[in-house]
Short mmCIF file of C-alpha atoms and ligand atoms in Angstrom, two decimals:
data_model
loop_
_atom_site.label_atom_id
_atom_site.label_comp_id
_atom_site.label_asym_id
_atom_site.label_seq_id
_atom_site.Cartn_x
_atom_site.Cartn_y
_atom_site.Cartn_z
CA MET N 958 22.89 20.95 -91.43
CA ILE N 959 21.98 18.72 -88.81
CA ARG N 960 19.30 20.77 -86.36
CA GLY N 961 16.17 20.30 -84.26
CA SER N 962 15.20 19.21 -80.76
CA ILE N 963 13.70 15.77 -80.16
CA GLU N 964 12.03 13.06 -78.54
CA VAL N 965 13.84 9.57 -78.76
CA VAL N 966 12.67 6.36 -78.46
CA PRO N 967 11.60 5.37 -74.54
CA ASP N 968 13.65 3.35 -72.86
CA LYS N 969 13.86 -0.15 -73.57
CA SER N 970 15.63 -1.58 -70.69
CA ILE N 971 13.49 0.56 -68.44
CA SER N 972 10.38 -0.80 -70.30
CA HIS N 973 11.05 -4.37 -69.44
CA ARG N 974 11.70 -4.43 -65.34
CA ALA N 975 8.49 -1.65 -65.78
CA LEU N 976 5.97 -4.30 -66.95
CA ILE N 977 7.97 -7.87 -64.85
CA ILE N 978 8.69 -6.05 -61.50
CA PRO N 979 5.47 -4.75 -61.21
CA SER N 980 3.63 -8.08 -62.60
CA LEU N 981 4.69 -9.08 -59.05
CA ALA N 982 3.71 -6.67 -56.76
CA THR N 983 0.44 -6.44 -54.15
CA GLY N 984 -1.54 -4.28 -57.02
CA GLU N 985 -2.15 -2.71 -60.01
CA SER N 986 0.56 -0.63 -61.52
CA PHE N 987 0.69 2.10 -64.60
CA ILE N 988 3.16 2.48 -66.66
CA ARG N 989 3.24 5.61 -69.41
CA ASN N 990 5.26 5.67 -72.48
CA LEU N 991 6.12 2.07 -73.12
CA SER N 992 8.36 1.40 -75.39
CA PRO N 993 7.19 -0.81 -78.53
CA SER N 994 9.45 -2.21 -79.62
CA GLU N 995 9.32 -5.53 -81.41
CA ASP N 996 12.33 -6.28 -77.73
CA VAL N 997 9.39 -5.05 -75.20
CA LYS N 998 6.16 -6.88 -76.11
CA ARG N 999 7.78 -10.01 -76.41
CA THR N 1000 8.12 -9.54 -72.53
CA TRP N 1001 4.05 -8.00 -72.98
CA ASN N 1002 3.15 -11.90 -74.70
CA ILE N 1003 5.33 -13.36 -72.38
CA LEU N 1004 3.42 -11.92 -69.26
CA GLU N 1005 0.44 -12.72 -70.14
CA ALA N 1006 1.36 -16.24 -71.23
CA ILE N 1007 1.47 -16.60 -67.55
CA GLY N 1008 -1.31 -14.90 -66.37
CA VAL N 1009 -0.75 -11.23 -66.16
CA LYS N 1010 -3.15 -9.02 -67.17
CA ILE N 1011 -1.17 -5.99 -69.64
CA GLU N 1012 -4.36 -3.44 -71.34
CA GLU N 1013 -3.62 -0.05 -72.58
CA THR N 1014 -6.11 2.44 -71.23
CA PRO N 1015 -5.90 6.20 -71.29
CA GLU N 1016 -3.86 6.43 -68.10
CA GLY N 1017 -1.31 4.39 -69.47
CA THR N 1018 -0.68 0.74 -69.29
CA ARG N 1019 -2.41 -1.21 -66.74
CA ILE N 1020 -0.42 -3.84 -65.32
CA LEU N 1021 -3.14 -6.02 -63.33
CA PRO N 1022 -0.73 -8.98 -61.30
CA GLY N 1023 -3.34 -12.11 -62.10
CA LYS N 1024 -3.66 -15.73 -60.72
CA PHE N 1025 0.29 -17.14 -62.65
CA ARG N 1026 -0.65 -19.81 -64.21
CA GLU N 1027 1.55 -22.67 -65.91
CA ALA N 1028 1.88 -22.10 -70.23
CA VAL N 1029 1.25 -24.52 -72.16
CA PHE N 1030 3.25 -23.63 -75.22
CA PRO N 1031 6.60 -22.25 -75.21
CA LEU N 1032 7.90 -19.13 -74.38
CA TYR N 1033 9.44 -17.10 -77.25
CA SER N 1034 11.25 -14.61 -76.54
CA GLY N 1035 12.61 -13.72 -80.58
CA ASN N 1036 15.10 -11.82 -80.18
CA SER N 1037 15.80 -10.21 -77.13
CA GLY N 1038 18.20 -12.03 -74.55
CA THR N 1039 16.89 -9.39 -71.93
CA THR N 1040 13.71 -11.08 -71.79
CA VAL N 1041 14.47 -14.78 -71.71
CA ARG N 1042 16.97 -13.51 -69.12
CA LEU N 1043 15.43 -11.65 -67.04
CA MET N 1044 12.04 -14.39 -66.87
CA LEU N 1045 14.33 -17.36 -66.34
CA GLY N 1046 14.17 -16.33 -62.79
CA VAL N 1047 11.21 -14.66 -62.96
CA VAL N 1048 9.68 -18.16 -63.42
CA ALA N 1049 11.94 -20.14 -61.82
CA GLY N 1050 11.07 -17.93 -58.34
CA LEU N 1051 6.95 -18.79 -58.93
CA GLY N 1052 7.76 -22.40 -59.61
CA LEU N 1053 6.04 -22.07 -63.00
CA PHE N 1054 7.57 -25.07 -65.48
CA SER N 1055 8.86 -23.44 -68.90
CA VAL N 1056 9.77 -23.30 -72.00
CA PHE N 1057 11.94 -20.79 -73.15
CA CYS N 1058 12.52 -20.62 -76.80
CA GLY N 1059 13.59 -17.35 -79.97
CA ASP N 1060 14.96 -16.26 -82.84
CA GLU N 1061 18.25 -17.99 -85.03
CA SER N 1062 20.24 -15.46 -82.98
CA LEU N 1063 19.05 -16.13 -79.37
CA SER N 1064 19.62 -19.56 -79.89
CA LYS N 1065 23.40 -18.90 -80.32
CA ARG N 1066 23.70 -17.10 -77.52
CA PRO N 1067 24.40 -18.23 -73.91
CA MET N 1068 21.60 -18.37 -70.89
CA ARG N 1069 23.93 -20.74 -68.53
CA ARG N 1070 25.47 -18.28 -66.78
CA VAL N 1071 21.49 -17.65 -65.80
CA THR N 1072 20.80 -21.06 -66.08
CA LEU N 1073 23.92 -22.55 -63.05
CA PRO N 1074 22.96 -19.86 -60.36
CA LEU N 1075 19.75 -20.69 -60.71
CA SER N 1076 20.16 -24.17 -60.09
CA LEU N 1077 22.25 -23.72 -57.55
CA MET N 1078 19.52 -22.21 -56.58
CA GLY N 1079 17.14 -25.21 -56.16
CA ALA N 1080 15.55 -25.05 -60.17
CA GLN N 1081 16.11 -28.08 -62.83
CA VAL N 1082 16.93 -26.77 -65.97
CA LEU N 1083 17.34 -28.57 -69.23
CA GLY N 1084 18.93 -27.73 -72.48
CA ARG N 1085 20.98 -27.61 -75.26
CA ASN N 1086 24.54 -27.41 -74.68
CA ASN N 1087 24.42 -28.37 -71.28
CA ALA N 1088 21.74 -25.94 -70.56
CA ASP N 1089 23.67 -22.91 -72.12
CA ASN N 1090 20.98 -22.40 -75.47
CA LEU N 1091 18.16 -21.86 -75.84
CA PRO N 1092 15.13 -23.66 -76.04
CA ILE N 1093 15.46 -24.66 -72.06
CA ALA N 1094 12.98 -25.79 -70.37
CA ILE N 1095 13.19 -24.82 -66.15
CA GLN N 1096 10.90 -25.69 -63.36
CA GLY N 1097 11.95 -23.94 -60.10
CA GLY N 1098 9.95 -23.54 -57.18
CA ASP N 1099 11.05 -23.88 -53.01
CA LEU N 1100 14.14 -21.76 -54.25
CA ASN N 1101 16.90 -20.83 -50.97
CA GLY N 1102 19.33 -17.96 -51.46
CA ILE N 1103 22.74 -18.15 -52.15
CA GLU N 1104 25.33 -16.23 -52.52
CA TYR N 1105 26.77 -15.37 -56.13
CA LYS N 1106 30.13 -13.61 -57.59
CA MET N 1107 29.47 -13.36 -60.97
CA PRO N 1108 32.13 -13.73 -63.65
CA VAL N 1109 30.85 -11.22 -65.73
CA ALA N 1110 29.23 -7.91 -65.27
CA SER N 1111 25.92 -8.70 -67.00
CA ALA N 1112 22.90 -7.18 -65.50
CA GLN N 1113 20.63 -9.67 -66.91
CA VAL N 1114 22.63 -11.69 -65.34
CA LYS N 1115 21.55 -9.66 -62.03
CA SER N 1116 18.59 -9.33 -62.53
CA ALA N 1117 17.59 -12.92 -62.94
CA ILE N 1118 19.08 -13.73 -59.36
CA LEU N 1119 17.78 -10.81 -57.65
CA LEU N 1120 14.19 -11.60 -59.71
CA ALA N 1121 14.86 -15.12 -58.24
CA GLY N 1122 15.60 -14.24 -54.79
CA LEU N 1123 12.15 -12.16 -54.53
CA ASN N 1124 10.21 -15.68 -54.11
CA ALA N 1125 13.58 -17.30 -52.32
CA ASP N 1126 14.09 -18.66 -48.80
CA ASP N 1127 16.62 -16.64 -46.77
CA GLU N 1128 19.17 -14.08 -48.23
CA THR N 1129 20.33 -13.88 -51.97
CA THR N 1130 23.25 -11.91 -52.47
CA VAL N 1131 25.26 -11.35 -55.56
CA ILE N 1132 28.59 -9.91 -56.04
CA GLU N 1133 29.17 -8.09 -59.47
CA PRO N 1134 33.32 -7.74 -61.14
CA ALA N 1135 32.69 -4.26 -61.85
CA PRO N 1136 29.17 -2.47 -61.90
CA SER N 1137 26.16 -2.32 -64.26
CA ARG N 1138 23.40 -1.46 -65.20
CA ASP N 1139 21.40 -1.08 -61.62
CA HIS N 1140 17.41 -0.47 -63.08
CA THR N 1141 15.69 -3.29 -61.41
CA GLU N 1142 17.77 -2.48 -57.96
CA ARG N 1143 15.90 1.16 -58.24
CA PHE N 1144 12.96 -0.89 -59.22
CA LEU N 1145 12.84 -3.52 -56.51
CA LYS N 1146 13.60 -0.43 -53.86
CA TYR N 1147 11.15 1.84 -55.15
CA MET N 1148 8.68 -1.13 -54.75
CA GLY N 1149 9.51 -1.27 -50.63
CA ALA N 1150 11.84 -4.74 -52.16
CA ASP N 1151 13.69 -6.30 -48.87
CA ILE N 1152 16.64 -4.79 -50.83
CA LYS N 1153 20.56 -4.14 -49.98
CA ILE N 1154 23.43 -2.23 -52.07
CA HIS N 1155 26.50 -2.43 -50.33
CA GLY N 1156 29.16 -1.24 -53.53
CA PRO N 1157 29.51 -4.77 -56.18
CA ARG N 1158 27.45 -6.69 -53.63
CA ILE N 1159 23.33 -6.69 -53.60
CA SER N 1160 21.60 -8.79 -50.74
CA ILE N 1161 17.96 -9.58 -51.54
CA LYS N 1162 15.25 -11.20 -49.56
CA ARG N 1163 11.57 -12.38 -50.32
CA SER N 1164 9.85 -9.15 -50.21
CA GLU N 1165 5.76 -7.75 -50.95
CA LEU N 1166 5.94 -5.11 -53.94
CA ASN N 1167 4.04 -1.72 -54.07
CA PRO N 1168 2.50 -1.37 -57.23
CA ILE N 1169 3.94 1.71 -58.63
CA ASN N 1170 2.86 4.93 -60.90
CA PHE N 1171 5.53 5.52 -63.51
CA ILE N 1172 6.67 7.49 -67.08
CA ILE N 1173 9.41 5.54 -68.59
CA PRO N 1174 12.38 7.98 -69.74
CA GLY N 1175 14.00 8.75 -74.02
CA ASP N 1176 16.36 5.78 -74.14
CA PHE N 1177 20.18 6.61 -73.76
CA SER N 1178 21.21 4.33 -76.48
CA ALA N 1179 18.63 5.59 -78.30
CA ALA N 1180 20.39 9.21 -78.19
CA SER N 1181 23.48 7.96 -78.50
CA TYR N 1182 23.44 7.33 -82.27
CA PHE N 1183 22.10 11.34 -82.51
CA ILE N 1184 24.55 12.76 -80.52
CA THR N 1185 27.25 11.15 -82.24
CA LEU N 1186 26.30 11.97 -85.31
CA ALA N 1187 25.66 15.45 -84.19
CA LEU N 1188 29.10 15.85 -82.63
CA LEU N 1189 30.62 14.39 -85.80
CA HIS N 1190 28.80 16.48 -88.90
CA PRO N 1191 30.87 19.60 -90.17
CA ASP N 1192 27.78 21.82 -88.72
CA ALA N 1193 25.12 20.07 -85.97
CA GLU N 1194 23.38 21.17 -82.53
CA ILE N 1195 20.79 19.02 -81.63
CA GLU N 1196 18.36 18.88 -78.61
CA ILE N 1197 17.89 15.09 -77.05
CA ARG N 1198 14.41 16.01 -74.36
CA ASN N 1199 13.67 13.38 -71.27
CA VAL N 1200 16.39 11.07 -72.07
CA ASN N 1201 17.26 8.46 -68.84
CA LEU N 1202 20.47 9.43 -67.70
CA ASN N 1203 20.88 7.52 -65.44
CA PRO N 1204 25.35 6.66 -64.60
CA THR N 1205 25.54 3.10 -65.29
CA ARG N 1206 24.04 3.60 -68.62
CA THR N 1207 26.43 6.97 -69.39
CA GLY N 1208 29.47 5.12 -70.03
CA PHE N 1209 29.62 6.73 -73.61
CA LEU N 1210 29.86 10.66 -71.94
CA LYS N 1211 32.91 9.44 -70.34
CA ILE N 1212 34.42 7.84 -73.54
CA ILE N 1213 33.37 11.90 -75.39
CA GLU N 1214 34.90 13.71 -72.69
CA LYS N 1215 37.84 11.04 -72.63
CA MET N 1216 38.72 11.89 -76.43
CA ARG N 1217 38.13 15.67 -75.50
CA CYS N 1218 34.58 16.54 -76.52
CA THR N 1219 31.50 17.05 -74.27
CA VAL N 1220 27.76 17.90 -74.56
CA GLU N 1221 25.53 19.18 -72.22
CA ILE N 1222 23.76 17.74 -69.72
CA GLU N 1223 20.70 19.07 -68.16
CA VAL N 1224 19.35 16.79 -65.27
CA SER N 1225 14.78 17.42 -64.63
CA SER N 1226 14.19 14.33 -62.35
CA LYS N 1227 16.22 12.16 -60.29
CA ASN N 1228 13.34 9.41 -58.80
CA PRO N 1229 13.55 6.64 -59.51
CA GLU N 1230 15.74 7.16 -62.87
CA PRO N 1231 17.98 10.55 -63.70
CA VAL N 1232 15.76 11.83 -66.76
CA GLY N 1233 16.86 15.20 -68.35
CA ASN N 1234 18.53 16.59 -71.96
CA ILE N 1235 20.95 16.78 -73.73
CA ARG N 1236 22.31 18.98 -76.34
CA ALA N 1237 25.49 17.75 -78.93
CA ARG N 1238 26.66 19.70 -81.34
CA THR N 1239 29.97 19.50 -83.85
CA CYS N 1240 32.57 19.65 -82.24
CA LYS N 1241 35.86 18.82 -84.50
CA GLY N 1242 38.36 18.36 -81.68
CA PHE N 1243 38.54 14.36 -81.21
CA HIS N 1244 41.83 12.55 -80.17
CA GLY N 1245 42.25 9.01 -80.29
CA THR N 1246 42.45 6.61 -76.77
CA GLU N 1247 42.41 3.92 -74.74
CA ILE N 1248 38.63 2.31 -74.23
CA LYS N 1249 38.76 -0.15 -70.57
CA GLY N 1250 38.37 -1.65 -67.64
CA GLU N 1251 35.02 -0.33 -65.69
CA LEU N 1252 33.70 1.92 -69.08
CA ILE N 1253 33.14 -0.94 -70.68
CA PRO N 1254 30.13 -2.33 -69.44
CA LEU N 1255 29.11 0.91 -68.53
CA ALA N 1256 29.08 1.74 -72.78
CA ILE N 1257 28.27 -1.13 -73.53
CA ASP N 1258 25.51 -1.17 -76.01
CA GLU N 1259 27.35 2.17 -76.82
CA LEU N 1260 30.83 0.23 -78.24
CA PRO N 1261 30.49 0.27 -81.50
CA LEU N 1262 30.11 3.53 -81.99
CA VAL N 1263 33.26 3.81 -80.50
CA ALA N 1264 34.07 2.82 -84.16
CA LEU N 1265 32.77 5.33 -85.36
CA LEU N 1266 34.38 8.29 -82.82
CA GLY N 1267 38.23 6.91 -83.60
CA THR N 1268 37.78 6.61 -87.46
CA PHE N 1269 37.25 10.44 -87.51
CA ALA N 1270 39.44 10.59 -84.08
CA GLU N 1271 42.96 11.79 -84.42
CA GLY N 1272 45.09 9.24 -84.38
CA GLU N 1273 44.31 5.27 -82.69
CA THR N 1274 41.67 4.61 -80.46
CA ILE N 1275 41.83 0.89 -79.01
CA LEU N 1276 38.96 -0.72 -77.62
CA ARG N 1277 39.16 -3.71 -74.88
CA ASP N 1278 37.93 -5.91 -72.29
CA ALA N 1279 35.38 -6.03 -74.57
CA ARG N 1280 35.24 -9.73 -75.53
CA GLU N 1281 30.88 -9.23 -73.72
CA LEU N 1282 30.68 -7.77 -77.88
CA ARG N 1283 31.78 -11.60 -79.47
CA PHE N 1284 27.88 -12.86 -77.48
CA LYS N 1285 25.55 -10.13 -78.29
CA GLU N 1286 23.06 -9.68 -81.44
CA SER N 1287 25.84 -11.03 -83.31
CA ASP N 1288 29.26 -10.99 -83.03
CA ARG N 1289 29.85 -6.96 -82.05
CA ILE N 1290 33.63 -6.99 -82.54
CA LYS N 1291 33.81 -8.81 -85.82
CA ALA N 1292 30.99 -7.21 -87.19
CA MET N 1293 31.92 -3.60 -86.99
CA VAL N 1294 35.71 -5.02 -88.18
CA SER N 1295 34.41 -6.92 -91.01
CA GLU N 1296 31.81 -3.82 -92.68
CA LEU N 1297 33.47 -0.74 -91.70
CA SER N 1298 36.93 -2.35 -93.49
CA LYS N 1299 35.06 -2.75 -97.10
CA ALA N 1300 34.03 0.80 -96.22
CA GLY N 1301 38.23 1.70 -96.65
CA VAL N 1302 37.99 2.43 -92.57
CA LYS N 1303 42.01 1.39 -91.24
CA ILE N 1304 40.40 -0.77 -88.02
CA GLU N 1305 42.00 -4.13 -87.17
CA GLU N 1306 40.15 -6.75 -84.41
CA LEU N 1307 41.27 -7.20 -81.25
CA PRO N 1308 40.82 -10.81 -79.25
CA ASP N 1309 38.66 -8.06 -77.19
CA GLY N 1310 37.74 -5.39 -79.13
CA PHE N 1311 39.24 -3.33 -81.61
CA ILE N 1312 42.18 -1.38 -82.40
CA VAL N 1313 40.88 1.83 -85.71
CA ARG N 1314 42.99 4.61 -87.24
CA LYS N 1315 41.54 7.85 -88.32
CA THR N 1316 40.70 7.23 -92.17
CA THR N 1317 39.96 10.33 -94.61
CA LYS N 1318 39.13 8.44 -97.44
CA PHE N 1319 35.86 5.61 -98.28
CA LYS N 1320 34.91 3.93 -100.92
CA PRO N 1321 31.15 3.08 -102.05
CA VAL N 1322 30.28 0.38 -100.83
CA LYS N 1323 27.01 -2.69 -99.40
CA LEU N 1324 27.47 -3.20 -95.81
CA SER N 1325 25.46 -5.53 -93.52
CA SER N 1326 23.70 -4.70 -89.99
CA HIS N 1327 24.60 -8.99 -89.55
CA ASN N 1328 20.51 -8.78 -89.18
CA ASP N 1329 21.38 -6.70 -85.18
CA HIS N 1330 19.43 -3.66 -84.58
CA ARG N 1331 22.77 -2.00 -83.00
CA ILE N 1332 25.48 -2.61 -85.87
CA ALA N 1333 21.99 -1.89 -88.13
CA MET N 1334 21.97 2.20 -86.25
CA THR N 1335 25.30 2.31 -85.99
CA LEU N 1336 26.51 1.53 -89.63
CA SER N 1337 23.12 4.13 -90.89
CA ILE N 1338 25.02 6.90 -88.89
CA PHE N 1339 28.38 6.30 -90.76
CA ALA N 1340 26.32 5.90 -94.35
CA ARG N 1341 25.55 9.80 -93.44
CA LEU N 1342 28.55 10.99 -92.37
CA VAL N 1343 30.90 9.90 -95.34
CA ASP N 1344 30.50 11.41 -99.04
CA GLU N 1345 30.19 8.16 -100.47
CA LYS N 1346 27.80 6.38 -101.03
CA ILE N 1347 26.98 3.39 -98.59
CA GLU N 1348 24.41 1.71 -98.51
CA VAL N 1349 23.32 -0.56 -95.23
CA GLU N 1350 21.34 -3.99 -95.51
CA GLY N 1351 19.06 -5.76 -93.25
CA THR N 1352 18.28 -2.16 -91.78
CA GLU N 1353 14.24 -3.40 -90.60
CA TRP N 1354 16.37 -4.84 -87.63
CA VAL N 1355 16.25 -1.39 -86.21
CA LYS N 1356 12.16 -2.96 -84.63
CA ILE N 1357 13.88 -4.04 -82.12
CA SER N 1358 14.88 -1.73 -80.09
CA PHE N 1359 14.11 1.66 -82.04
CA PRO N 1360 11.61 1.61 -84.61
CA ASP N 1361 11.01 5.46 -85.57
CA PHE N 1362 14.89 5.44 -85.64
CA PHE N 1363 15.12 6.56 -89.76
CA GLU N 1364 12.02 8.67 -89.46
CA LYS N 1365 13.90 10.77 -86.24
CA LEU N 1366 17.04 10.88 -88.33
CA GLU N 1367 14.64 12.38 -91.38
CA GLU N 1368 13.49 14.91 -88.03
CA LEU N 1369 17.14 16.71 -87.96
CA GLN N 1370 18.26 16.18 -91.28
CA GLY N 1371 15.02 17.90 -92.36
C1 S3P M 1836 20.83 -5.46 -70.34
C2 S3P M 1836 22.07 -5.12 -70.15
C3 S3P M 1836 23.24 -5.72 -71.53
C4 S3P M 1836 22.54 -4.51 -72.24
C5 S3P M 1836 20.98 -5.19 -72.87
C6 S3P M 1836 19.90 -5.40 -72.38
C7 S3P M 1836 19.52 -4.84 -69.22
O1 S3P M 1836 23.25 -6.98 -71.32
O2 S3P M 1836 23.74 -5.17 -73.31
O3 S3P M 1836 21.13 -4.77 -74.50
O4 S3P M 1836 17.98 -4.83 -70.36
O5 S3P M 1836 19.74 -5.74 -68.59
P1 S3P M 1836 24.17 -7.97 -70.34
O6 S3P M 1836 23.46 -7.65 -69.05
O7 S3P M 1836 24.11 -9.48 -71.06
O8 S3P M 1836 25.41 -7.32 -70.31
#
């Protein structure tokens, strides 16, 4: 039996921005409910290394934009793509010579998608594989605005360009091939930036930012593990309170609907980010479907969970247009296909996704998290849903986004 009402970890994407963007403001900001994830700590440390003062106070995390300075050592981003990509845009705009490095996984991930537009704006960039891989050294300053058509829908790339554009001459415009999460635009607008959004075109001019006082809502991506558990479990009813419900993040709810199940949503506040409660209970009617197109970037971090929904849904579930999953903390297509296959799930790899068929017989096995927090959490939910003994190795990686994931899971199963 799964029952309970919980809050999940504060949103990681919003927490990065809640540290970075107020660091560029004209005065001190206060942020409450910052994510305790390891990724967000990397952003905090890098901001401090370039002169921002950040401290915990009884009123929340205080961010005091200081006098920026160049760090005399490499800026270590650990496992965090959001940290390095957004901070490349920030230091380019501020003209601070910087060298970025990261862990083994981050050092394999593509960075050219950010270093190319920043060099078109006038930054000089050097890095492995033609500035596609860390370590990367960047010298910006005196940037010019550009109009840039992004080849992939990526909130990290969009954010890096907009943050650089905040300190560039003329106007900077990014054009998205499909909508991606818009937390950066919301923050910039809320803090008074000269930003205009016309459909896929987002333009920004050099602006001063007002300080803010902001409470970070729960992370929808973190909530989606428990939503999946509740929907697929034979006897479950849970509530998740104070979750971010930004429509550019909740594509997973549309996927669930396409598969003929639903959750109840109650929105409590809207500005600058919609927040509310989610109630999910057992759903016996999951049907296979095809997930592709514009839904992909709106559910990008939840797509490994689609493999679980497909395992228990009638018929066949097909995921397409999701090649981007290969460039996350692990190759998430390969990781899900190889691990679920070991457990007996009927799943096949596609170049840009997978096909999974309803499976009723599983094998007891040891599965690997591929050192990826989202694979670790997805497989741990899978393990709770099947009767066979499934062990998951490398679950300590949950610390990257959701350090108390297992405590919350116990709370619901208690
Ligand atoms: C993020 C954007 C997404 C997402 C990542 C966080 C962000 O990456 O997968 O976990 O905070 O901007 P892309 O922008 O590369 O798609």
